[in-house]
Structure formats: structure tokens, C-alpha cells
Coordinates of C-alpha atoms in Angstrom, one line a residue:
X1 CA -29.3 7.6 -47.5
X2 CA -33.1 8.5 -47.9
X3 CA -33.3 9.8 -51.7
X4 CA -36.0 12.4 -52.9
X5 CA -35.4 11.8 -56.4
X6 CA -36.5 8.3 -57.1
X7 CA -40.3 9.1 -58.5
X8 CA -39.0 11.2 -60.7
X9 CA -36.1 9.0 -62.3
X10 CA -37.1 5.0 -61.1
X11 CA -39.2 5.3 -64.7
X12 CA -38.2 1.6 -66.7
X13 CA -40.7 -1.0 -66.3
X14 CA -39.1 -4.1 -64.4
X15 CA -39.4 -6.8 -67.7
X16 CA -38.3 -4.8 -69.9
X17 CA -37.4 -5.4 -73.5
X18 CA -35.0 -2.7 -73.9
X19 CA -32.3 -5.1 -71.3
X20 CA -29.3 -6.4 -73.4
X21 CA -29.2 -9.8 -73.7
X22 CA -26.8 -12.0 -71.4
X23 CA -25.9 -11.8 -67.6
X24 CA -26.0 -8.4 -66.3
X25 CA -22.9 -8.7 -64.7
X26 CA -21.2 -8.5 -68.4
X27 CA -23.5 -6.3 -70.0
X28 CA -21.0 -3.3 -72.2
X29 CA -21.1 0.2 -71.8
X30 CA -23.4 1.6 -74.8
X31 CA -20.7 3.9 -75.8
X32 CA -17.2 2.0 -74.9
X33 CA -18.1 -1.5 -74.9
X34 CA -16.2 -2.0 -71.8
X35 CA -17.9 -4.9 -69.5
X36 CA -16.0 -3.8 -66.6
X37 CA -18.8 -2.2 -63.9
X38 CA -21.6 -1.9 -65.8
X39 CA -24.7 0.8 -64.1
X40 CA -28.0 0.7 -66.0
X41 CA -29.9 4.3 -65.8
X42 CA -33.6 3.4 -64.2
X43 CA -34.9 6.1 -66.5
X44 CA -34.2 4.6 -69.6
X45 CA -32.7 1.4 -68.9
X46 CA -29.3 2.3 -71.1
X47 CA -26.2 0.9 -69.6
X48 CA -23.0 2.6 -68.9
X49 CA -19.3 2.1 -67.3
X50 CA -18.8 3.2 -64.0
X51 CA -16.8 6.2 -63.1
X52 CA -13.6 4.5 -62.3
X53 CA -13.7 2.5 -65.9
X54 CA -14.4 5.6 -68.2
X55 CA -17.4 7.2 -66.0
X56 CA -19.9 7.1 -68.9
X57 CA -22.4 6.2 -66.6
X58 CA -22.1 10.0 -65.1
X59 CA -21.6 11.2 -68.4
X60 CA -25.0 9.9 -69.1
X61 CA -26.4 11.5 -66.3
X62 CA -24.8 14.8 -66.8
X63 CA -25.7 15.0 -70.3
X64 CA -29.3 15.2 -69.6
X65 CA -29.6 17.8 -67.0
X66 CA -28.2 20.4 -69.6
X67 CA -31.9 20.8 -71.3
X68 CA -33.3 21.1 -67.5
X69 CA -31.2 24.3 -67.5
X70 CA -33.8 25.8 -70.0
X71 CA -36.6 27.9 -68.3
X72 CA -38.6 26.4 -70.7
X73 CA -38.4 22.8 -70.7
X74 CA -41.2 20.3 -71.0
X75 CA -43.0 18.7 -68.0
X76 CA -41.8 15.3 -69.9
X77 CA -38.1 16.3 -69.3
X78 CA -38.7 17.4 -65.8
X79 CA -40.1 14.2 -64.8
X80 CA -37.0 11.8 -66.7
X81 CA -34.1 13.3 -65.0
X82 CA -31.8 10.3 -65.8
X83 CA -30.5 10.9 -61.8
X84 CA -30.2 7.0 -60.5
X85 CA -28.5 3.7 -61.4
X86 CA -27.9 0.5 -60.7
X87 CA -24.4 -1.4 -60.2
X88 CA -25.7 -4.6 -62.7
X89 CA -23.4 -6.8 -60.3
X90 CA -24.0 -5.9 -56.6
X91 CA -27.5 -4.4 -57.7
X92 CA -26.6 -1.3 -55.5
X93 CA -28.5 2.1 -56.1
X94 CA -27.1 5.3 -56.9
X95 CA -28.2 9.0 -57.1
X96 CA -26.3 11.1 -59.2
X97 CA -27.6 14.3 -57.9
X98 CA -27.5 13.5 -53.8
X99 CA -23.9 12.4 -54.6
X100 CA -24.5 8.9 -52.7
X101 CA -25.5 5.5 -52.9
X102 CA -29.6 5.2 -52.0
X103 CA -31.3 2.9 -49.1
X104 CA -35.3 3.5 -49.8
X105 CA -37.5 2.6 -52.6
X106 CA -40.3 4.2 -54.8
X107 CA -44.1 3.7 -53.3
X108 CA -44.4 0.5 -55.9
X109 CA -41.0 -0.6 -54.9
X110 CA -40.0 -0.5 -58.5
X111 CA -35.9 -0.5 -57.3
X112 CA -36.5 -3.7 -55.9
X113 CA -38.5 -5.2 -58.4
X114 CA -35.7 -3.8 -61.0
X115 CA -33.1 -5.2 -58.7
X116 CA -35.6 -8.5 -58.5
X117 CA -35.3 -9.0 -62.3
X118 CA -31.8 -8.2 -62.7
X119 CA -31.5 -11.2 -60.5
X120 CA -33.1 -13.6 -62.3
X121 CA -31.8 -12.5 -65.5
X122 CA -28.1 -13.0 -64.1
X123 CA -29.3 -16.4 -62.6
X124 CA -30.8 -17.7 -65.9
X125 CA -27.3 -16.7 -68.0
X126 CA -25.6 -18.6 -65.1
X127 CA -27.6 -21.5 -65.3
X128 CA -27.1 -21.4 -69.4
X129 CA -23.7 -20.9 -68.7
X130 CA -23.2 -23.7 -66.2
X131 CA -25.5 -26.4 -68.8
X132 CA -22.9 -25.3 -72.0
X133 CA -19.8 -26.3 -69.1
X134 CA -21.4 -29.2 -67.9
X135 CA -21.8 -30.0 -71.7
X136 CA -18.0 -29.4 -72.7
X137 CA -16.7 -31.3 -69.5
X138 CA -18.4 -34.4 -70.8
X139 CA -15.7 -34.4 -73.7
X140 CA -12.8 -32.8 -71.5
X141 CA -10.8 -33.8 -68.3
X142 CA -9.3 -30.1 -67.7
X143 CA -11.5 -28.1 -65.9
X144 CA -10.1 -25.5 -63.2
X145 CA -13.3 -26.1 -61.3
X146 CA -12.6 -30.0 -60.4
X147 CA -9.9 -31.3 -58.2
X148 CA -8.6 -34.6 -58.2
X149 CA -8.6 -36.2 -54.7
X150 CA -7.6 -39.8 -54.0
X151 CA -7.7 -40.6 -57.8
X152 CA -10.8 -39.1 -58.3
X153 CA -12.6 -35.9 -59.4
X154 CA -14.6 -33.8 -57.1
X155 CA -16.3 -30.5 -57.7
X156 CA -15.4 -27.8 -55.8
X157 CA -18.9 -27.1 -53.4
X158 CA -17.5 -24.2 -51.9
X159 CA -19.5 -20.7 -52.2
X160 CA -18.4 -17.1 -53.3
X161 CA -19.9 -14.0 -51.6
X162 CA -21.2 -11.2 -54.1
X163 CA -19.5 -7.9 -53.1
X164 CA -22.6 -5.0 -52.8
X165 CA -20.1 -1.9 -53.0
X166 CA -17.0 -2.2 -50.8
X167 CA -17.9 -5.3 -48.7
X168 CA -15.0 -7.0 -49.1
X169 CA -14.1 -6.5 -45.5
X170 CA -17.3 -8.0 -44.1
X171 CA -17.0 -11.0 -47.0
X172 CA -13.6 -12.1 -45.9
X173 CA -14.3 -12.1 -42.2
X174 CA -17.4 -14.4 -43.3
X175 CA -15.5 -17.0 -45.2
X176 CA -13.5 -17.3 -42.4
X177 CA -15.4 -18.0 -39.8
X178 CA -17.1 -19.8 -41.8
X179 CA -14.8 -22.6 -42.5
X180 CA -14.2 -22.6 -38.5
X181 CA -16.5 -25.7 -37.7
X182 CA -17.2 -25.4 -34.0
X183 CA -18.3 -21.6 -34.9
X184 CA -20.1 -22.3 -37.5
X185 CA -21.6 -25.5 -36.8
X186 CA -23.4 -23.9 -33.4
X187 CA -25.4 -21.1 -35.7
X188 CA -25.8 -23.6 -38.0
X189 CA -28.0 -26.5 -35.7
X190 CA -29.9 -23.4 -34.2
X191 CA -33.7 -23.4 -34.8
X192 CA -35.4 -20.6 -37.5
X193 CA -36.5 -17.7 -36.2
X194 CA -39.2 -16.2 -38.1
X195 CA -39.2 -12.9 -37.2
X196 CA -43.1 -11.6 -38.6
X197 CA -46.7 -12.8 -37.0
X198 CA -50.0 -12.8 -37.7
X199 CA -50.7 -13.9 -41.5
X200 CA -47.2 -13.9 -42.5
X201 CA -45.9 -15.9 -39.4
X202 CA -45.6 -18.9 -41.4
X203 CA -43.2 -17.8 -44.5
X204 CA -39.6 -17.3 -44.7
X205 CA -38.8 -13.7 -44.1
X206 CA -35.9 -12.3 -46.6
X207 CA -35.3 -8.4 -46.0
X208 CA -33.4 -6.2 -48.4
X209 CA -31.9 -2.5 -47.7
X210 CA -34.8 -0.8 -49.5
X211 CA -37.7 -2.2 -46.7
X212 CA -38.5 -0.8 -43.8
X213 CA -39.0 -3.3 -41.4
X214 CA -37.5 -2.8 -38.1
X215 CA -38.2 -6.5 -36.9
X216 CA -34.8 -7.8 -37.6
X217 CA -32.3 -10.7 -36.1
X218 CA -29.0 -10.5 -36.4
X219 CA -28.6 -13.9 -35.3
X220 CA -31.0 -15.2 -37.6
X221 CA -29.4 -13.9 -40.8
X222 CA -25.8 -15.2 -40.2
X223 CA -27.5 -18.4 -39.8
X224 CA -28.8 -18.1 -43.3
X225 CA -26.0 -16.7 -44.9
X226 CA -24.0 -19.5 -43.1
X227 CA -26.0 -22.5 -44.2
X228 CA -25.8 -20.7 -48.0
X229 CA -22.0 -21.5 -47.7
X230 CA -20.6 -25.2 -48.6
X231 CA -23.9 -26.1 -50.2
X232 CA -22.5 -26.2 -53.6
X233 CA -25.6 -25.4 -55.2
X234 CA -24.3 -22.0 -56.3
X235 CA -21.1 -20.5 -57.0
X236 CA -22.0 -17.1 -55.5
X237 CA -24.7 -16.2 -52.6
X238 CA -25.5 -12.1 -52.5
X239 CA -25.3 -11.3 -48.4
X240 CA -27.9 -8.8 -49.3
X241 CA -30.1 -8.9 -46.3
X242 CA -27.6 -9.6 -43.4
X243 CA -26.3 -6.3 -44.9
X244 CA -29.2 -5.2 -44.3
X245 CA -29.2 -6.2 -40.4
X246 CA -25.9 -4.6 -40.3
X247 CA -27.0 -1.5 -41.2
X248 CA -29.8 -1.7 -39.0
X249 CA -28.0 -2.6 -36.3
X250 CA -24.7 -1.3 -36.4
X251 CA -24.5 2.7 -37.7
X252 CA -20.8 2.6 -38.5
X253 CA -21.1 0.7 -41.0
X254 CA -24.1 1.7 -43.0
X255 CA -23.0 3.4 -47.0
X256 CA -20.1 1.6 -49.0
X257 CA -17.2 3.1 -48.1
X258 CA -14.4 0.7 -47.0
X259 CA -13.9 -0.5 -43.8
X260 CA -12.0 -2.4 -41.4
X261 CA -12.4 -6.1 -41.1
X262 CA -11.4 -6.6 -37.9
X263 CA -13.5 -3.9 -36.3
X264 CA -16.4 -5.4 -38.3
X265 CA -15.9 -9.0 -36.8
X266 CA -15.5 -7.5 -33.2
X267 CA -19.0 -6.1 -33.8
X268 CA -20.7 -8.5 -35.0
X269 CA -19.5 -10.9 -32.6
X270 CA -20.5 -8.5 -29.6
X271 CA -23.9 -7.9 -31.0
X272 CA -24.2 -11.6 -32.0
X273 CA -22.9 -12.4 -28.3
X274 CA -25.7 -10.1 -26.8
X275 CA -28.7 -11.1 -28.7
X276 CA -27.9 -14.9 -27.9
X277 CA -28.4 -13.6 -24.3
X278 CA -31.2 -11.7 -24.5
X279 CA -33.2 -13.9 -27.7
X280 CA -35.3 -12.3 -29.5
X281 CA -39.2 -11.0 -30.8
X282 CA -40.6 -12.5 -27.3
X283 CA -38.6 -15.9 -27.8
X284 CA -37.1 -17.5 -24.8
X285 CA -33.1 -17.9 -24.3
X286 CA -33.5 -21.5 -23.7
X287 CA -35.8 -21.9 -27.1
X288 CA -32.8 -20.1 -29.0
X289 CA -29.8 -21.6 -27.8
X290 CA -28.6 -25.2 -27.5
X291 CA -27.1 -27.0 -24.9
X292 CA -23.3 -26.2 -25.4
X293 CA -24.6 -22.1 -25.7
X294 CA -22.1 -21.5 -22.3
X295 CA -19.7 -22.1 -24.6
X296 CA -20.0 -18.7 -27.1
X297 CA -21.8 -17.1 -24.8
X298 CA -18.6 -17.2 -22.1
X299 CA -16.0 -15.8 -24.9
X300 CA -16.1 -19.1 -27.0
X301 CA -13.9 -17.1 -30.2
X302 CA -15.2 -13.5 -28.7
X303 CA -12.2 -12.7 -27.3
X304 CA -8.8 -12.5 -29.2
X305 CA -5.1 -10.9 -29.2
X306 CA -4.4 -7.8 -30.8
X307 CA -0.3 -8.1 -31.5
X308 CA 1.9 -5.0 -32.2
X309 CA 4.3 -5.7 -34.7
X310 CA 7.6 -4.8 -33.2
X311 CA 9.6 -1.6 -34.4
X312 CA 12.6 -3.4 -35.2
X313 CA 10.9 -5.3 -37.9
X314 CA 8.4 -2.7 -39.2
X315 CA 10.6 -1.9 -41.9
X316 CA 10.7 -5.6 -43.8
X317 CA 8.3 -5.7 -46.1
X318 CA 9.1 -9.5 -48.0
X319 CA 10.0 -12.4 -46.0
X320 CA 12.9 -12.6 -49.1
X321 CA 14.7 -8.9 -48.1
X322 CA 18.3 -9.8 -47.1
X323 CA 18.0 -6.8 -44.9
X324 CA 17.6 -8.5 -41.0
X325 CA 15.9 -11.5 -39.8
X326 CA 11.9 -12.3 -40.8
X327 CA 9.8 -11.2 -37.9
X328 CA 7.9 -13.9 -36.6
X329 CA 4.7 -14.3 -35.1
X330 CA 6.7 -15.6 -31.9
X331 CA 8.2 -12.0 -32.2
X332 CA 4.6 -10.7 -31.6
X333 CA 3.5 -12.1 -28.9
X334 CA 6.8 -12.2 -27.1
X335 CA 6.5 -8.2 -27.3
X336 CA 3.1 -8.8 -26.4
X337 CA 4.1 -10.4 -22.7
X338 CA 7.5 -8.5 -22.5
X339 CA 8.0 -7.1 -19.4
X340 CA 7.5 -3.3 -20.5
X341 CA 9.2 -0.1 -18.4
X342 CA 6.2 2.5 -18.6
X343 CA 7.6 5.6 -19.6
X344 CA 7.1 9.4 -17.8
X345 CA 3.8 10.2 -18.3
X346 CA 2.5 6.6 -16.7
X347 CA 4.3 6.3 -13.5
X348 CA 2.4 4.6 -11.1
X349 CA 1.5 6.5 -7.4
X350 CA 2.9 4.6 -4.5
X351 CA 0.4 4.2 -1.5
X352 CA 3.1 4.1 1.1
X353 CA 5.8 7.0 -0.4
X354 CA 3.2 8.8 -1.4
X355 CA 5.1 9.7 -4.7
X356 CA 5.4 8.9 -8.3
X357 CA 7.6 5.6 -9.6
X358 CA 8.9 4.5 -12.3
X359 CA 6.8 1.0 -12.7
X360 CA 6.7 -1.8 -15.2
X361 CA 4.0 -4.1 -16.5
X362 CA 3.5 -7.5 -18.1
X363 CA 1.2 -9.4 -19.7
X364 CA 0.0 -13.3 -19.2
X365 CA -2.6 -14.7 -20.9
X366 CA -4.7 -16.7 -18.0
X367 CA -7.0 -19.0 -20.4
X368 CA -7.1 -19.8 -24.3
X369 CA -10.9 -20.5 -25.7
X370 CA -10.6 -23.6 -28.2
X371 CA -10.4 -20.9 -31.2
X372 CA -7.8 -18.2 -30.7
X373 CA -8.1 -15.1 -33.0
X374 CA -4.9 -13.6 -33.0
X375 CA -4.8 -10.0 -34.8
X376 CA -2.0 -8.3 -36.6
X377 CA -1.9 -4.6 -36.0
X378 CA -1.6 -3.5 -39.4
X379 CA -1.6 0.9 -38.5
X380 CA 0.9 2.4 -36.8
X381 CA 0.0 5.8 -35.0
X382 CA 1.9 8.9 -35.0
X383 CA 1.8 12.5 -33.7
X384 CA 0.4 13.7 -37.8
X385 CA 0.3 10.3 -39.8
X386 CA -1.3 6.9 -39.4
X387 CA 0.8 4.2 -41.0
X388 CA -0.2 1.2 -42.9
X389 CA 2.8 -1.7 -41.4
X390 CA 3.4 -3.8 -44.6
X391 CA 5.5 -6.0 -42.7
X392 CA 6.1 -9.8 -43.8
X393 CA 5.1 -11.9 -40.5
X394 CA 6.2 -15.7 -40.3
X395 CA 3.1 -17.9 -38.9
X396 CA 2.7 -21.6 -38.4
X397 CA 0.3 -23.5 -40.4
X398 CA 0.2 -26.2 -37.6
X399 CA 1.6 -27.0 -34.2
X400 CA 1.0 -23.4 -32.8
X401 CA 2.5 -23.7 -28.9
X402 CA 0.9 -20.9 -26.5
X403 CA 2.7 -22.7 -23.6
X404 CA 5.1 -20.3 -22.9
X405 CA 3.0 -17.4 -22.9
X406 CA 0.6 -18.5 -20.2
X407 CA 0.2 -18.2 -16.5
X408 CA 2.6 -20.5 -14.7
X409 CA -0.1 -22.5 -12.9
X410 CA -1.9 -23.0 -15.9
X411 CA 1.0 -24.6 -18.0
X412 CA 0.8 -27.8 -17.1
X413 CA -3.0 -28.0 -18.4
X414 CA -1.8 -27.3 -21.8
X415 CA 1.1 -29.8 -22.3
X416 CA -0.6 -31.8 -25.1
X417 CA -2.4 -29.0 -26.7
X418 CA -1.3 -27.0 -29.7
X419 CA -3.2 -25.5 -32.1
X420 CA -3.3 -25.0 -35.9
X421 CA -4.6 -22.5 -38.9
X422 CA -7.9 -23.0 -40.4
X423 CA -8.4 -19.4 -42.0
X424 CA -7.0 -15.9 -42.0
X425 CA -7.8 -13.0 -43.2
X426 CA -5.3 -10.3 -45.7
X427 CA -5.5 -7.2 -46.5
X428 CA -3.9 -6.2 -49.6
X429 CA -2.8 -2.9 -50.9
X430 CA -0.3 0.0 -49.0
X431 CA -2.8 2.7 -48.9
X432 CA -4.7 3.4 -45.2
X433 CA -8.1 3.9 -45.6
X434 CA -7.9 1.7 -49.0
X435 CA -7.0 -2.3 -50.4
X436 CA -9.2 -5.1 -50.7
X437 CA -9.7 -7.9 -48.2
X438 CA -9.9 -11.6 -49.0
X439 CA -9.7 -14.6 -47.0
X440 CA -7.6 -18.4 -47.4
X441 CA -9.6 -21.2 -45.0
X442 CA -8.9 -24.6 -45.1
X443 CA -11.4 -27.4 -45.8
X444 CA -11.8 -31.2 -45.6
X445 CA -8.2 -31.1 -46.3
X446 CA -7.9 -28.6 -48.6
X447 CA -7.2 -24.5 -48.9
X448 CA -9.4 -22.4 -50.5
X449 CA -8.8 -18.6 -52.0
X450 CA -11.8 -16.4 -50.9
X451 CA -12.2 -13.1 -53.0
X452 CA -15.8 -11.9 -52.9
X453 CA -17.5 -13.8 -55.4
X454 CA -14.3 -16.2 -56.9
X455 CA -13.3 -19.2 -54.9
X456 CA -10.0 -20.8 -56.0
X457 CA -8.7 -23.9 -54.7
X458 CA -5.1 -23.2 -53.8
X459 CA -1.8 -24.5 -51.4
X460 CA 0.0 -24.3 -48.5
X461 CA 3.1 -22.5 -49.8
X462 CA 0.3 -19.6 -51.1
X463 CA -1.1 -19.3 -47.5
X464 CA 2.2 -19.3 -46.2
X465 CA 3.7 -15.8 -48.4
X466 CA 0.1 -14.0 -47.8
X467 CA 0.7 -11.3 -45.2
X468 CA -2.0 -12.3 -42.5
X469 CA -3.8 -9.7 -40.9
X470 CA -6.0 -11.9 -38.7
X471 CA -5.3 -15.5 -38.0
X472 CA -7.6 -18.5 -36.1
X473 CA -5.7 -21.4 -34.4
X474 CA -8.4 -24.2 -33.6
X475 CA -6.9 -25.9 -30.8
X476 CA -6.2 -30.0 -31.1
X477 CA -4.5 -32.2 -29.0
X478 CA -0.9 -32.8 -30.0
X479 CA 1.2 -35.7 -31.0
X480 CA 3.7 -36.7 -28.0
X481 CA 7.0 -35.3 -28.0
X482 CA 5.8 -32.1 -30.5
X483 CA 7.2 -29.1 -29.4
X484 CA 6.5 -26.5 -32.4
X485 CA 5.4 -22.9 -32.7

């Protein structure tokens, strides 16, 4: 939202000396000493735990509106009102008195420029941090952060996302397409689009929540963010200003309240899908895409399966309860192409009797692009409640067989293809419109644990017990004589 308020509380000079010392990240509440989500006040620069910790940071704020109450109070307290903060992790702005997080800036841009230095400061304690490690692995073999492969030890080069208030949802769906390589290798080889003329044709253009600009690519900012991943040359990259986009470009999901991760990724893959048809800022189609473009642009990963999980099973929450069999992702989509009797209030008009029938449907999937997204449907609707389906579904790692679930003239076409996991997305907690997203993807060999900002190294028996919410099969051609779901 548009704040009023920032003139008269954005007050604290940008390289201040009044900062604590150390990564702002882990800067400690002035009055609890608790480093859990520190806000500094951008009228005096004194830190404070966030609401959910011990909500200091609000205490702060609430404490100094009680002289403002006094008809006679100086024009010096009326300008400090103490009304907006700054999360010292995600650099996110907050205003106290309009009750929500802030989008605009102060004529001199002094958010930013706080936001700017709080930046560097954490960069500077990182790169501190990451000389005293490098110093103390020279003496020591154990280090969490190195994996032995073939004998030897290799550092782990993939890249964290920083979360910038409840953006684990768009994160997660990140990582994983990320790690898909024929996804993420087309956005990658595309040329820069520099999206300003005139005298600033030439730079770089970064754009952050707090500038105006209108002149924005979608397109062009998932490139970046996706070439930031796998570089290794940090451990975590801030998606600051394809949030931006986002917000520019797609309403529902501008503020930080949680959302859903598979509504985000079918939006950003329609919008990505239509400005690869359209280009963009008077470029030419042909000048944006490359010559395998047919392939996203006709559904290449745009389409996917949204799979009920059936009734019967909706109750199993573990794949360990004793209580039934495990529901399977076989299970899905064989209620998926069930042949389905359509109850009363969908009977189907015949033309010739001139009368309502009782009527059936099925469904047959007609083509498979090389990277099926197959979603779980995690809600279940009712007449008063929405329903959060916890169940446990069993899923193939490799040697996924769609065979049977395709048109009958088609099969044959598909006889040495299968097709196995490269990431998936979970959602974890029980609570609706609440949990946390993160996302396993596998890489070079090996599986990774994406949760915003911490990347894990991890197996195949973890990926297995995670309760997938949305799954990508890359499709391969398969070994003769396998027959595997």
C-alpha cells in the first residue's frame, strides 16, 4: 500500500553509526535480546522483535504515540512518530499506524537507501563469516556444507532464495522449476532485455517495490533470478525485483499474506506464456525467442493435471497408519480417467428424445509435453468448510508409466517412454489458509532441500516420506523391458 506517514517517521540517516554491529539478519531486540525477526524503527534506528517473537517492535511504536496524545506536544515529537520499520532480513517496510506492510518511498528515497545499506552491511558480515569458515575448513574435514562425490569434496553451488514476507509459495515454485533443465535452460540462453532508453539504455536495469517505473518484463526478470541460481557465488539471492514484476503485473498477489503455490506457478506461466508471444518495449518476437520457442509457447510445461485425491483414502494421513492400503499416485489419476456416472443435476439433454439422461463421462489424456506437472489437490470443498487433505500419496521417483492413461491410438507412440522426478513442491502445516512451502529438486545426481534461504543436501528416502503437493516427471526414454509406475 501507498503510505502517508513515511516523511514524518523515514528520519535515520542511511550510514548510520547508531546500527549494531554484525549482520542485520541477527541483530537482538534492545529489550529481550532475542535475534529471532529483528525490525529496526527508521526514526531512531533502535531494533526490536517482531510481533510473533515478543512484539517489542510494536511496543516501541505504541509507546511513543502516548506523548502525541497531549494537546501540547512539541513540533519535534510530531514530526518523530516512531510509525515504520524494517524486517532486518527481508528488508520489508512496515507502518504501524496504516496497519500494513508499505510499497512507496520518501522523495529522497531514504527506504531504499536504508534498505540499500542494510544490504551491504548483511553482505559484509557474510563475507567475514564465509573468510573465518573458509579459515577453519583448512584445519577440518567436517563441514555440512561439502559433499563427498566420487572420493572427493565438492561444495555445494546451489543458491537459497531470501523470503520478503510470506513468499515461501513463490520461492518453492522457483527452485523447482529451476532445477527442470529444458525449462530453465530456454530463459536462460534468451538475450537481455534492457527495458529503459535514452541515456540509461545502456545499464542494467534492477527495480525494487518502492520505484515507480511501469516499464517492466516479466520475462526478463525470471531470467535473472534464474541465472542467480547454481552460480554458487552466494548462498542466498533476494528475488526482490521479480517481486516486484509480480506485483505489477499480477494484483492477486501484491501484500504478504500467504498464498497458494500452485495458483502462483499457473500465473506466471500464463503471463510468461503471453509476453513470449507478444515481446516486449517495441522488440520483435523473433529477436526474443530462440529457435525451439514453438516448444513453450505450444504448452511446453504450461499445461498440467490437477488430481483429486480419492475419498476412500482422504482419511490416511502417514504412509505408516495400519488403517487401509497407502493411496497411490496411480490411485489419482485412475480416478482421474474413471469412467464417472454424472449425478442429477448434470444430466445431459438428448437431441433425438428430447429429454433429460442419465450420462457418464471420461477422461483421456491425448498428448504428454516432455515435462508433466502433475498437481495434488490438497482442499477439499464443502457446503460451510474448505478442508486441507493431509493425505500420505505414494509417488515414483523414476520409471513413471502414463501408458495406460492415454488415448488408444496414441499408446503405441509411448512404448519406450517413461518419465521420472526432478522436483516437487510440499506444503507443510494442517491449517488452510496457513503452512510454509519448500521445494526437494534433484541435481547432477543429487537432491537438494529448498527452504527459502537454506539449501540442504539431502536423499532419496527424505523425498520419498514428503507429502508432494506438485510433482514434475521429465520424460526419458526407457530401458527395454521396464514396465514401472
Amino acid at each position: 500500500m501507498e503510505c502517508p506517514h513515511l516523511s514524518s517517521s523515514v528520519c535515520i540517516a542511511p550510514d548510520s553509526a547508531k546500527f549494531p554491529n554484525g549482520s542485520p539478519s541477527s541483530w537482538c531486540c534492545s529489550v529481550c535480546r532475542s535475534n529471532k525477526s529483528p525490525w529496526v524503527c527508521l526514526t531512531c534506528s533502535s531494533v526490536h522483535c517482531g510481533r510473533y517473537v515478543n512484539g517489542h517492535a510494536k511496543k516501541h511504536y505504541e509507546d511513543a504515540q502516548v506523548p502525541l496524545t497531549n494537546h501540547k506536544k512539541s513540533e519535534k515529537q510530531d514530526k518523530a512518530q516512531h510509525t515504520v520499520c524494517m524486517d532486518c532480513s527481508s528488508y520489508s517496510t512496515y507502518c504501524y499506524r496504516c496497519d500494513d506492510f508499505v510499497v512507496n518511498d520518501t522523495k529522497l528515497g531514504l527506504v531504499q537507501k536504508v534498505r540499500e545499506h542494510l544490504q551491504n552491511l548483511e553482505n559484509s558480515a557474510f563475507t567475514a563469516d564465509r573468510h573465518r569458515k573458509r579459515k577453519l575448513l583448512e584445519n577440518s574435514t567436517l563441514n555440512s556444507k561439502l559433499l563427498k562425490v566420487n572420493g572427493s569434496t565438492t561444495a555445494i553451488c546451489a543458491t537459497g532464495l531470501r523470503n520478503l514476507g510470506n513468499t515461501c509459495f513463490m520461492n518453492a515454485i522457483l527452485q523447482s522449476l529451476s532445477n527442470i533443465e529444458q525449462f530453465c535452460c530456454y530463459f536462460k540462453e534468451l538475450p537481455a532485455v534492457e527495458l529503459r532508453n535514452g541515456k540509461t539504455a545502456g545499464r542494467r536495469t534492477y527495480h525494487t517495490r518502492s520505484q515507480g517505473d511501469s516499464n517492466v518484463s516479466l520475462v526478463e526478470e525470471f531470467r535473472k533470478t534464474l541465472c542467480a541460481l547454481w552460480q554458487g557465488s552466494q548462498t542466498a539471492f533476494s528475488p526482490e525485483s521479480l517481486f516486484y514484476v509480480v506485483w505489477k503485473i499480477m494484483p492477486n498477489f501484491r501484500g504478504y499474506q500467504q498464498q497458494d503455490a500452485h495458483e502462483f506457478m499457473r500465473y506466471l506461466l500464463d503471463h510468461l506464456h503471453l509476453e513470449l508471444q507478444g515481446g516486449f518495449n517495441g522488440v520483435s518476437r523473433s529477436a526474443i525467442l530462440q529457435e525451439n520457442s514453438t516448444l513453450f509457447l505450444e504448452g511446453f510445461l504450461g499445461h498440467y493435471l490437477s488430481l483429486d485425491i480419492p475419498s476412500q483414502f482422504r482419511s490416511k494421513r502417514s504412509k505408516n497408519q495400519e488403517n487401509g492400503p497407502v493411496c497411490s499416485l496411480r490411485d489419482c489419476l485412475r480416478s482421474f480417467t474413471d469412467l464417472e456416472e454424472l449425478d442429477e443435476t448434470e444430466l445431459y439433454m438428448c437431441h433425438k428424445c428430447k429429454k433429460k439422461q442419465k450420462s457418464t463421462k471420461k477422461f483421456w489424456i491425448q498428448k504428454l509435453p516432455k515435462v508433466l506437472c502433475l498437481h495434488l489437490k490438497r482442499f477439499h470443498w464443502t457446503a460451510y468448510l474448505r478442508n486441507k487433505v493431509d493425505t500420505y500419496v505414494e509417488f515414483p521417483l523414476r520409471g513413471l508409466d502414463m501408458k495406460c492413461y492415454l488415448l488408444e491410438v496414441r499408446r503405441y507412440h509411448f512404448r519406450m517412454v517413461e518419465r521420472q522426478l526432478f522436483s516437487k513442491t510440499v506444503k507443510h502445516g494442517e491449517g488452510v489458509g496457513s503452512g510454509h512451502y519448500t521445494a526437494y529438486a534433484a541435481h547432477e545426481g543429487r537432491w537438494f532441500h529448498f527452504n527459502d534461504s537454506t539449501v540442504t543436501v539431502t536423499d532419496e528416502e527424505t523425498v520419498v516420506k514428503a507429502k508432494a503437493y506438485i510433482l514434475f516427471y521429465v520424460e526419458r526414454q526407457a530401458k527395454a523391458g521396464s514396465d514401472k509406475l
